[in-house]
Structures are given as structure tokens and as C-alpha cells.
Amino acid sequence: QSVVGEVAAVEIEFVELAKTLHDPRACEHCQALAASNGSGAAFGSGGVNENGEFAFAQPNHTQSGSGYAAVASPSSSAVSPLVKGAKWNSPGTDADHGNLTNALTYSYWDGTSPYNYTEGTRTTVESHGAGNQAAHDNVFSLWDAVSPFSIDKVTEDGDGDPVGDLRVAFTDGVPAGSAAFAYYPSSTATGGDIYYSTRIDTNGNAVDFVDGEYNWVTAIHEVGHALGLSHPFDGGSKDGSTLNLNLDFQRNTVMTYVQRDRNYTLSYNNVTGAASIGTTHTSTPGLLDIEAIEAIYGSAGWDYNNGNDNVYGGGADGFVALNNNYEGIRTIVDSGGTGDTLDASGVTATGSIINLTPGTYSSINYYATQADKINAVVTNGSQAAKDWFTAQLANLDALASASNSYYTAYTREAL
């Protein structure tokens, strides 16, 4: 049985975190140098240029409707750490879907369409796995769902017209220890561009972006940057604020690096006798990410799932089925309407905590006691396996102290 919660390290591989690394994208001196070479005025804390390391050239594409604009910091201390201070100007509304003059657009590098700046040796997304583009389209759809404008796909054809406002490619130029990076919104050629390290391609020709896995949450994170979201922990936001540590975890924001105890999955193989502990990664942007998008772009024109009687959890309408096999963390996005339902009837575990109040959490498919958890997973397991699970669960309980509790109204057993 899963014990789900916040997840995930994204851009940085934590095994590399302590290593000495000069990253020009994070170096104030390199960024200031870039700012002095024609990329536009630097702003934000420390003289860091929002446009990125090589933001010298002007864009060569003809897609319009998505210029650059500055953003004021919101008053909320939970949201302001996520607001970088840059946004896409006049990207339209949800009603502009298919209207490429107004909608914000994205594309995948086709291997030949020109870039006006250098970024290592680029390779196409699809060359690293057949179906990668289709999978990554779903990541863009997640952000489309929470944004008051349409994010539409355009196809590059080799001549640089059109290319998306946001462009996606792989490159060998990602610094060691990082999985990907993205440029914030700007009027330069780099603005909105997203790059994945060739090192994340470990699946051969299989799809690299799989819901719930590390590369998936990395992709959500990078698109967040391309839309104007900052890390909540490093003071890189418009006002230099950082998120309270009690809020800085994946259940709230995909822009965090924090990984704690609520995203572990305990598994036992009755055939091999192997027991293991794994990680469940989030499947969607978090609650604070959605609030940050609203703070940056407003909510006028947002109409995603605004009808009546939407059902979530039954496996229909593209939403995951909530049953005994469900292992995940996701945010339901519903912009209006009445009579909506969260369907957990497929769950036969001890119970679920369901709260339909906007901005609140629900826990689906939990077990009330440690014994229930162990017996559900290790039905036919050995005593050694049960002892292993007991020790793991005791460790998680120890981590969930009163000062580290996310559900103040419930005991650890109810998660």
C-alpha cells in the first residue's frame, strides 16, 4: 500500500548536489556579463538576468501574441516565492484555442529549424524515444488546464516559421548533476525554451516522460519555469522571498526540490522475497503552482472543466481511476459548475478522507492501522518481510512529528 505525499527533486540530482559545480546559469558574474552584451536590462535579485546565459539574439520566429511583460509580486507569502517577475504578455484566453495569433504556442525542435543562440549540441525530443512528443504534449495540457489561456502546439517545418513561443529539445549542454533547465518568459530568442539533458534518456527508444516518474515531474517543473514560476526556496523570486519550510514540498508545488516521507511506496515481491522502498512522484502542478499562475496571469477567461456534474475518480474523462491500485499525487482542476463528484467507490481499503472544499486535500485508499498496511502488502510474506515493513513504517512515523505534520487533524495512520 502506498503512503503518498510530496515528492521530488527535479533539476538537480541529489547525489550530485554537494559536488562543486560552476553553473553559468546560476552565476551572478556570468549572468551580469550576459546582461551587458545586449540581452536587455537585468532585473531581480543579485543582478541575475532573467533571459538566461546566452540571451543575446532577438527571436527569428513569427508567432505573435506572446511578448514579455513584468509582473508585480503578490501579497501572499505562500505565493510570492513562486513568482519570478516575468510573464507572457497578452497570451489570450482559453477561448483562443486554435487561434495561433493569440494563443501561447509551443513546439518541439525538428532538427533543422534554426536557433539564434548556442546551447550545446541539440537533439530532438522524439529521437530519444518514439512517443516522447505525445507524452510531453500531456505535460503542456496540465499547464493549459490551470492557465486562463490556451497553450497550443505548432509544428516546426525547417525554415524557422513557425516555431513555438516555448521550444523543447534535448542537449548535451546541461551541466553535470542537472536533469534539465528552462528560460523564463522574455522577448529574446531564449525566452520559454526548455532543454532536457541527454543523460535522462535511460529508456532507449521507449518513452522518457511517464506519468508519476522522475522525468515526468521534471517536465512539469521546467514548463512551470517557462511560464514564469521560480523555485520557492532560493530567493530567486521577484521580491526575494522564500516559502515557509512547512509548505515547501511537492504536495503544494512542483517547483520545489524537497523530498520527505509522504511519497514513499513500500513493495514486497512474494515470488523473489525482495522488499523495497520507492518514490511516488506527483502527476500535476500543485495547489500553490495554480495560485501562482493566477497571481501572474489572472483568472479571466479560464473555463477548464467549468460545466456541471463532472466526475473524478471513475476512470472516465481522462482522469485516473481511484481504486486499490491507485498510487499518486494529483490536483483536481475544476473552474466552475455544480454537482461535481469525487468517486472513490473503487477503493476497498479501510477508508478515504474526502474534502471537496477548494484548496483542500483528500487522502484516498489509506489503512487505519500499521497492521492493516503490512497485511495488505505482505499477504503471504515472510516474518522477515513483515519486520522490514514494520521498521520502515516506524521510521516514517518518527519523521511525521507534530512540527512536521501536514494533516493536523489526523494521525499518521490515516495517511
Short mmCIF file of C-alpha atoms in Angstrom, two decimals:
data_model
loop_
_atom_site.label_atom_id
_atom_site.label_comp_id
_atom_site.label_asym_id
_atom_site.label_seq_id
_atom_site.Cartn_x
_atom_site.Cartn_y
_atom_site.Cartn_z
CA GLN A 1 0.00 0.00 0.00
CA SER A 2 1.30 3.42 -0.90
CA VAL A 3 1.99 6.11 1.60
CA VAL A 4 1.62 9.07 -0.73
CA GLY A 5 2.61 12.66 -0.28
CA GLU A 6 5.02 15.25 -1.51
CA VAL A 7 7.81 14.47 -3.88
CA ALA A 8 10.52 15.27 -5.83
CA ALA A 9 13.93 16.52 -6.75
CA VAL A 10 13.70 17.93 -10.21
CA GLU A 11 16.51 19.77 -11.92
CA ILE A 12 19.24 18.60 -9.55
CA GLU A 13 20.21 15.01 -8.95
CA PHE A 14 20.69 14.99 -5.19
CA VAL A 15 23.64 12.63 -5.37
CA GLU A 16 25.40 15.47 -7.20
CA LEU A 17 24.11 18.29 -5.04
CA ALA A 18 27.16 18.55 -2.78
CA LYS A 19 29.65 18.50 -5.62
CA THR A 20 31.38 21.68 -6.68
CA LEU A 21 29.76 22.91 -9.89
CA HIS A 22 30.11 26.16 -11.76
CA ASP A 23 26.80 26.66 -13.50
CA PRO A 24 26.84 29.84 -15.60
CA ARG A 25 23.06 29.99 -15.39
CA ALA A 26 23.30 30.42 -11.63
CA CYS A 27 26.49 32.51 -11.54
CA GLU A 28 25.87 36.21 -10.91
CA HIS A 29 29.03 37.21 -12.79
CA CYS A 30 28.15 35.18 -15.90
CA GLN A 31 24.60 36.46 -15.86
CA ALA A 32 25.71 40.07 -15.43
CA LEU A 33 28.09 39.61 -18.35
CA ALA A 34 25.21 38.30 -20.46
CA ALA A 35 23.12 41.29 -19.45
CA SER A 36 25.84 43.68 -20.59
CA ASN A 37 26.01 42.15 -24.08
CA GLY A 38 22.69 43.23 -25.50
CA SER A 39 20.21 40.87 -23.91
CA GLY A 40 18.22 43.65 -22.28
CA ALA A 41 18.11 45.07 -18.79
CA ALA A 42 18.86 42.72 -15.96
CA PHE A 43 16.46 42.71 -13.05
CA GLY A 44 15.67 40.67 -9.98
CA SER A 45 17.98 39.91 -7.10
CA GLY A 46 21.74 39.77 -7.47
CA GLY A 47 21.82 41.19 -10.99
CA VAL A 48 20.74 37.86 -12.46
CA ASN A 49 19.39 38.25 -15.98
CA GLU A 50 16.01 36.57 -16.40
CA ASN A 51 16.70 35.64 -20.00
CA GLY A 52 19.43 33.14 -19.37
CA GLU A 53 23.05 32.58 -20.21
CA PHE A 54 23.09 33.17 -23.97
CA ALA A 55 20.21 35.62 -24.34
CA PHE A 56 21.87 37.91 -26.87
CA ALA A 57 19.90 37.45 -30.10
CA GLN A 58 16.40 38.50 -30.99
CA PRO A 59 13.86 35.81 -31.90
CA ASN A 60 13.57 34.71 -35.51
CA HIS A 61 10.06 33.30 -35.34
CA THR A 62 6.86 34.97 -36.48
CA GLN A 63 4.42 33.66 -33.89
CA SER A 64 2.83 36.74 -32.30
CA GLY A 65 0.68 37.46 -29.28
CA SER A 66 3.23 36.50 -26.64
CA GLY A 67 5.56 39.36 -25.83
CA TYR A 68 7.26 39.85 -22.49
CA ALA A 69 5.94 41.82 -19.51
CA ALA A 70 6.99 42.37 -15.90
CA VAL A 71 4.90 41.05 -13.01
CA ALA A 72 4.45 42.52 -9.55
CA SER A 73 4.88 40.29 -6.50
CA PRO A 74 1.61 39.13 -4.94
CA SER A 75 0.91 39.86 -1.29
CA SER A 76 0.52 36.20 -0.32
CA SER A 77 3.60 34.87 1.46
CA ALA A 78 2.76 31.40 0.14
CA VAL A 79 2.59 32.51 -3.50
CA SER A 80 5.14 35.32 -3.88
CA PRO A 81 8.14 32.92 -3.59
CA LEU A 82 6.91 31.26 -6.81
CA VAL A 83 6.55 34.44 -8.88
CA LYS A 84 9.71 35.22 -10.83
CA GLY A 85 8.53 38.59 -12.11
CA ALA A 86 8.21 37.84 -15.84
CA LYS A 87 5.22 36.69 -17.84
CA TRP A 88 3.98 36.24 -21.39
CA ASN A 89 2.15 39.38 -22.41
CA SER A 90 -1.41 39.08 -23.79
CA PRO A 91 -1.44 35.31 -24.37
CA GLY A 92 -5.21 35.35 -24.95
CA THR A 93 -7.80 33.27 -23.10
CA ASP A 94 -9.00 29.67 -23.16
CA ALA A 95 -11.40 30.73 -25.91
CA ASP A 96 -8.40 31.33 -28.20
CA HIS A 97 -7.64 27.63 -28.54
CA GLY A 98 -6.62 27.09 -32.15
CA ASN A 99 -6.12 30.81 -32.79
CA LEU A 100 -2.34 30.84 -33.13
CA THR A 101 -2.24 34.61 -33.43
CA ASN A 102 -3.40 34.99 -29.82
CA ALA A 103 -2.66 31.70 -28.06
CA LEU A 104 0.64 30.91 -26.37
CA THR A 105 2.36 28.28 -28.51
CA TYR A 106 4.91 25.53 -28.06
CA SER A 107 6.88 23.36 -30.45
CA TYR A 108 9.49 20.62 -30.50
CA TRP A 109 12.72 21.28 -32.33
CA ASP A 110 12.55 19.43 -35.66
CA GLY A 111 16.32 19.07 -36.03
CA THR A 112 16.70 21.73 -38.71
CA SER A 113 14.79 24.90 -37.77
CA PRO A 114 17.34 27.50 -36.65
CA TYR A 115 18.03 28.80 -33.18
CA ASN A 116 19.62 32.24 -32.83
CA TYR A 117 21.87 31.22 -29.97
CA THR A 118 24.13 28.37 -28.88
CA GLU A 119 23.10 25.72 -26.36
CA GLY A 120 25.39 22.71 -26.66
CA THR A 121 24.67 20.02 -29.23
CA ARG A 122 20.91 19.78 -29.57
CA THR A 123 18.95 16.63 -30.41
CA THR A 124 15.23 16.22 -30.98
CA VAL A 125 12.83 15.04 -28.30
CA GLU A 126 11.48 12.26 -30.48
CA SER A 127 14.95 10.89 -31.27
CA HIS A 128 15.26 9.95 -27.60
CA GLY A 129 12.07 7.90 -27.60
CA ALA A 130 9.26 7.26 -30.05
CA GLY A 131 6.19 8.82 -28.47
CA ASN A 132 8.10 11.37 -26.41
CA GLN A 133 6.32 14.29 -28.07
CA ALA A 134 2.88 12.80 -27.45
CA ALA A 135 3.78 12.19 -23.81
CA HIS A 136 5.16 15.69 -23.37
CA ASP A 137 2.03 17.13 -25.00
CA ASN A 138 0.20 15.83 -21.93
CA VAL A 139 2.53 17.85 -19.69
CA PHE A 140 1.67 21.01 -21.61
CA SER A 141 -2.00 20.06 -21.27
CA LEU A 142 -1.63 20.02 -17.48
CA TRP A 143 -0.48 23.64 -17.52
CA ASP A 144 -3.12 24.54 -20.11
CA ALA A 145 -5.72 23.25 -17.65
CA VAL A 146 -4.60 25.57 -14.84
CA SER A 147 -3.95 28.64 -17.01
CA PRO A 148 -6.51 31.22 -18.19
CA PHE A 149 -5.16 30.97 -21.73
CA SER A 150 -4.68 28.26 -24.31
CA ILE A 151 -1.28 26.63 -24.82
CA ASP A 152 -1.34 25.36 -28.41
CA LYS A 153 1.08 23.21 -30.34
CA VAL A 154 2.67 24.29 -33.63
CA THR A 155 4.83 22.09 -35.82
CA GLU A 156 8.25 23.24 -36.96
CA ASP A 157 8.98 22.64 -40.64
CA GLY A 158 12.64 23.52 -41.06
CA ASP A 159 12.55 27.18 -42.04
CA GLY A 160 12.04 28.76 -38.63
CA ASP A 161 8.44 29.77 -39.36
CA PRO A 162 6.62 28.84 -37.26
CA VAL A 163 8.28 27.88 -34.02
CA GLY A 164 6.59 27.98 -30.64
CA ASP A 165 6.94 30.65 -28.01
CA LEU A 166 8.11 27.72 -25.89
CA ARG A 167 10.52 25.34 -27.66
CA VAL A 168 11.63 21.93 -26.43
CA ALA A 169 14.80 19.99 -27.24
CA PHE A 170 17.46 17.77 -25.71
CA THR A 171 21.04 19.00 -25.36
CA ASP A 172 24.37 17.74 -24.08
CA GLY A 173 24.95 21.24 -22.70
CA VAL A 174 23.07 20.71 -19.43
CA PRO A 175 25.54 21.00 -16.53
CA ALA A 176 26.61 17.81 -14.77
CA GLY A 177 24.22 16.87 -11.99
CA SER A 178 21.21 18.54 -13.61
CA ALA A 179 18.38 16.90 -15.49
CA ALA A 180 17.04 19.92 -17.37
CA PHE A 181 16.67 23.69 -17.41
CA ALA A 182 14.36 26.30 -18.88
CA TYR A 183 14.39 30.02 -19.64
CA TYR A 184 11.83 32.39 -18.16
CA PRO A 185 9.45 34.40 -20.37
CA SER A 186 11.25 37.12 -22.32
CA SER A 187 11.27 38.85 -25.71
CA THR A 188 14.60 37.28 -26.64
CA ALA A 189 15.16 34.09 -28.60
CA THR A 190 15.79 32.07 -25.44
CA GLY A 191 12.54 33.04 -23.72
CA GLY A 192 10.47 29.98 -22.84
CA ASP A 193 12.96 27.47 -24.25
CA ILE A 194 13.21 24.14 -22.41
CA TYR A 195 16.13 21.72 -22.56
CA TYR A 196 16.49 18.19 -21.22
CA SER A 197 19.83 16.57 -20.59
CA THR A 198 20.68 13.66 -22.84
CA ARG A 199 21.54 11.86 -19.59
CA ILE A 200 17.87 11.43 -18.68
CA ASP A 201 17.38 9.19 -21.71
CA THR A 202 17.80 5.82 -19.99
CA ASN A 203 14.93 4.02 -21.74
CA GLY A 204 16.45 3.52 -25.19
CA ASN A 205 13.68 4.12 -27.71
CA ALA A 206 10.96 3.92 -25.07
CA VAL A 207 9.06 6.97 -23.87
CA ASP A 208 11.09 9.02 -21.39
CA PHE A 209 8.17 11.03 -19.94
CA VAL A 210 5.94 8.65 -17.97
CA ASP A 211 3.24 9.87 -15.58
CA GLY A 212 4.40 9.57 -11.99
CA GLU A 213 8.07 9.06 -12.78
CA TYR A 214 11.05 11.37 -12.29
CA ASN A 215 11.24 12.70 -15.86
CA TRP A 216 7.53 13.49 -15.79
CA VAL A 217 7.79 15.73 -12.75
CA THR A 218 10.94 17.26 -14.21
CA ALA A 219 8.96 18.21 -17.32
CA ILE A 220 6.14 19.76 -15.29
CA HIS A 221 8.74 21.73 -13.33
CA GLU A 222 10.51 23.07 -16.42
CA VAL A 223 7.31 24.18 -18.14
CA GLY A 224 6.49 25.97 -14.89
CA HIS A 225 9.73 27.96 -15.26
CA ALA A 226 8.89 28.74 -18.90
CA LEU A 227 5.57 30.22 -17.74
CA GLY A 228 7.20 32.39 -15.08
CA LEU A 229 7.39 30.29 -11.90
CA SER A 230 10.54 30.36 -9.77
CA HIS A 231 11.97 27.99 -7.19
CA PRO A 232 10.32 28.70 -3.83
CA PHE A 233 13.43 28.10 -1.74
CA ASP A 234 16.37 30.03 -3.20
CA GLY A 235 15.26 33.66 -3.03
CA GLY A 236 15.07 33.92 -6.82
CA SER A 237 11.52 35.26 -6.84
CA LYS A 238 10.66 38.84 -7.77
CA ASP A 239 10.67 40.01 -4.14
CA GLY A 240 13.40 37.63 -2.97
CA SER A 241 11.05 35.79 -0.61
CA THR A 242 11.24 32.09 0.23
CA LEU A 243 8.48 29.65 1.06
CA ASN A 244 7.89 28.56 4.65
CA LEU A 245 9.52 25.15 5.13
CA ASN A 246 6.22 23.71 6.33
CA LEU A 247 4.78 24.46 2.87
CA ASP A 248 7.82 23.80 0.69
CA PHE A 249 7.12 20.28 -0.53
CA GLN A 250 5.73 18.62 -3.63
CA ARG A 251 2.17 18.28 -2.40
CA ASN A 252 1.98 22.09 -2.68
CA THR A 253 4.34 22.96 -5.52
CA VAL A 254 6.12 21.12 -8.29
CA MET A 255 8.74 23.87 -8.28
CA THR A 256 10.30 22.60 -5.03
CA TYR A 257 13.29 20.29 -4.63
CA VAL A 258 12.06 18.97 -1.28
CA GLN A 259 11.50 15.26 -0.84
CA ARG A 260 10.34 13.93 2.52
CA ASP A 261 8.47 10.94 3.89
CA ARG A 262 4.98 11.23 2.40
CA ASN A 263 5.80 9.99 -1.09
CA TYR A 264 7.20 6.54 -0.32
CA THR A 265 5.86 3.29 -1.75
CA LEU A 266 6.62 0.07 0.13
CA SER A 267 6.70 -3.08 -2.00
CA TYR A 268 7.23 -6.78 -1.45
CA ASN A 269 7.63 -9.48 -4.09
CA ASN A 270 6.19 -12.75 -2.81
CA VAL A 271 7.98 -14.68 -5.55
CA THR A 272 11.52 -13.39 -5.07
CA GLY A 273 11.17 -12.37 -1.44
CA ALA A 274 12.58 -8.94 -2.24
CA ALA A 275 11.33 -5.95 -0.27
CA SER A 276 11.94 -2.38 -1.35
CA ILE A 277 11.00 1.24 -0.81
CA GLY A 278 10.34 3.51 -3.79
CA THR A 279 9.18 7.02 -4.58
CA THR A 280 5.87 8.24 -5.95
CA HIS A 281 6.19 11.46 -7.93
CA THR A 282 3.44 13.99 -8.47
CA SER A 283 1.36 13.88 -11.63
CA THR A 284 0.19 17.50 -11.84
CA PRO A 285 1.06 21.06 -10.83
CA GLY A 286 0.36 21.68 -7.14
CA LEU A 287 -2.06 23.95 -5.34
CA LEU A 288 0.42 26.80 -4.92
CA ASP A 289 1.51 26.50 -8.55
CA ILE A 290 -2.08 27.09 -9.63
CA GLU A 291 -2.38 30.07 -7.28
CA ALA A 292 0.88 31.48 -8.65
CA ILE A 293 -0.36 31.18 -12.25
CA GLU A 294 -3.50 33.07 -11.21
CA ALA A 295 -1.40 35.73 -9.50
CA ILE A 296 0.68 36.18 -12.66
CA TYR A 297 -1.98 35.91 -15.37
CA GLY A 298 -5.30 36.40 -13.57
CA SER A 299 -8.31 34.11 -13.96
CA ALA A 300 -10.42 35.94 -16.56
CA GLY A 301 -11.16 33.62 -19.45
CA TRP A 302 -10.32 30.42 -17.53
CA ASP A 303 -13.00 27.85 -18.33
CA TYR A 304 -11.41 24.42 -17.84
CA ASN A 305 -13.98 21.85 -16.62
CA ASN A 306 -16.46 24.60 -15.82
CA GLY A 307 -19.54 22.50 -16.57
CA ASN A 308 -21.82 20.71 -14.12
CA ASP A 309 -21.71 17.14 -12.81
CA ASN A 310 -18.06 16.36 -13.52
CA VAL A 311 -16.98 13.02 -12.03
CA TYR A 312 -13.40 12.49 -10.89
CA GLY A 313 -12.06 9.10 -9.92
CA GLY A 314 -14.19 6.78 -12.00
CA GLY A 315 -11.59 6.44 -14.76
CA ALA A 316 -13.58 8.42 -17.34
CA ASP A 317 -12.91 11.79 -18.96
CA GLY A 318 -9.16 11.31 -18.83
CA PHE A 319 -8.99 11.34 -15.02
CA VAL A 320 -7.27 8.45 -13.31
CA ALA A 321 -9.38 5.76 -11.66
CA LEU A 322 -9.29 5.81 -7.87
CA ASN A 323 -9.10 2.16 -6.85
CA ASN A 324 -6.91 -0.22 -4.85
CA ASN A 325 -4.12 0.17 -7.43
CA TYR A 326 -4.03 3.95 -7.22
CA GLU A 327 -0.64 5.36 -6.27
CA GLY A 328 -0.28 9.03 -6.98
CA ILE A 329 -0.43 12.68 -6.05
CA ARG A 330 -2.52 14.99 -8.19
CA THR A 331 -4.53 18.18 -8.08
CA ILE A 332 -8.05 18.26 -9.49
CA VAL A 333 -8.67 21.36 -11.63
CA ASP A 334 -12.29 22.48 -11.97
CA SER A 335 -13.04 26.12 -12.78
CA GLY A 336 -16.78 26.13 -12.10
CA GLY A 337 -20.12 24.39 -12.24
CA THR A 338 -22.10 22.40 -9.68
CA GLY A 339 -22.84 18.78 -8.86
CA ASP A 340 -19.25 17.56 -9.22
CA THR A 341 -18.26 14.22 -7.69
CA LEU A 342 -15.07 12.66 -6.37
CA ASP A 343 -15.68 8.94 -6.85
CA ALA A 344 -13.70 6.63 -4.54
CA SER A 345 -16.15 3.74 -4.75
CA GLY A 346 -13.48 1.54 -6.32
CA VAL A 347 -11.40 1.64 -3.14
CA THR A 348 -11.82 -1.22 -0.66
CA ALA A 349 -9.15 -0.17 1.83
CA THR A 350 -10.13 0.99 5.32
CA GLY A 351 -11.34 4.30 4.01
CA SER A 352 -10.72 7.69 2.47
CA ILE A 353 -10.69 11.28 3.68
CA ILE A 354 -12.56 13.35 1.09
CA ASN A 355 -12.92 17.12 1.25
CA LEU A 356 -14.46 18.91 -1.72
CA THR A 357 -13.66 22.38 -0.40
CA PRO A 358 -11.45 24.18 -2.95
CA GLY A 359 -7.80 24.24 -1.94
CA THR A 360 -8.01 21.29 0.45
CA TYR A 361 -6.52 17.80 0.42
CA SER A 362 -8.10 14.37 0.28
CA SER A 363 -6.48 11.04 1.12
CA ILE A 364 -7.65 8.11 -0.97
CA ASN A 365 -7.05 4.43 -0.19
CA TYR A 366 -5.47 4.52 3.25
CA TYR A 367 -5.26 1.90 6.00
CA ALA A 368 -6.21 2.77 9.56
CA THR A 369 -3.54 0.78 11.36
CA GLN A 370 0.04 -0.32 10.82
CA ALA A 371 -1.12 -3.94 10.83
CA ASP A 372 -3.60 -3.24 8.03
CA LYS A 373 -0.85 -1.65 5.95
CA ILE A 374 1.55 -4.52 6.44
CA ASN A 375 -1.00 -7.25 5.83
CA ALA A 376 -2.33 -5.54 2.70
CA VAL A 377 1.10 -5.56 1.09
CA VAL A 378 2.62 -8.72 2.56
CA THR A 379 -0.36 -11.04 2.48
CA ASN A 380 1.79 -14.12 2.07
CA GLY A 381 5.15 -12.68 3.04
CA SER A 382 7.68 -13.99 5.49
CA GLN A 383 8.11 -12.75 9.03
CA ALA A 384 11.36 -11.10 7.93
CA ALA A 385 9.48 -9.08 5.31
CA LYS A 386 6.86 -8.03 7.84
CA ASP A 387 9.59 -6.99 10.25
CA TRP A 388 11.16 -4.93 7.46
CA PHE A 389 7.88 -3.16 6.73
CA THR A 390 7.25 -2.53 10.40
CA ALA A 391 10.65 -0.87 10.73
CA GLN A 392 10.06 1.28 7.64
CA LEU A 393 6.66 2.44 8.84
CA ALA A 394 8.04 3.22 12.29
CA ASN A 395 10.70 5.36 10.65
CA LEU A 396 8.06 7.26 8.68
CA ASP A 397 6.07 7.80 11.85
CA ALA A 398 9.13 9.25 13.54
CA LEU A 399 9.56 11.71 10.67
CA ALA A 400 5.94 12.81 10.95
CA SER A 401 6.40 14.71 14.19
CA ALA A 402 3.96 17.38 15.31
CA SER A 403 6.17 20.08 13.81
CA ASN A 404 6.34 18.20 10.54
CA SER A 405 2.66 17.29 10.24
CA TYR A 406 0.77 18.19 7.10
CA TYR A 407 -2.62 16.91 8.29
CA THR A 408 -3.04 18.39 11.74
CA ALA A 409 -6.49 16.87 12.20
CA TYR A 410 -5.47 13.27 11.59
CA THR A 411 -2.98 10.78 12.93
CA ARG A 412 -0.15 9.39 10.85
CA GLU A 413 -2.05 6.11 10.49
CA ALA A 414 -4.72 7.89 8.47
CA LEU A 415 -2.36 8.70 5.64
#
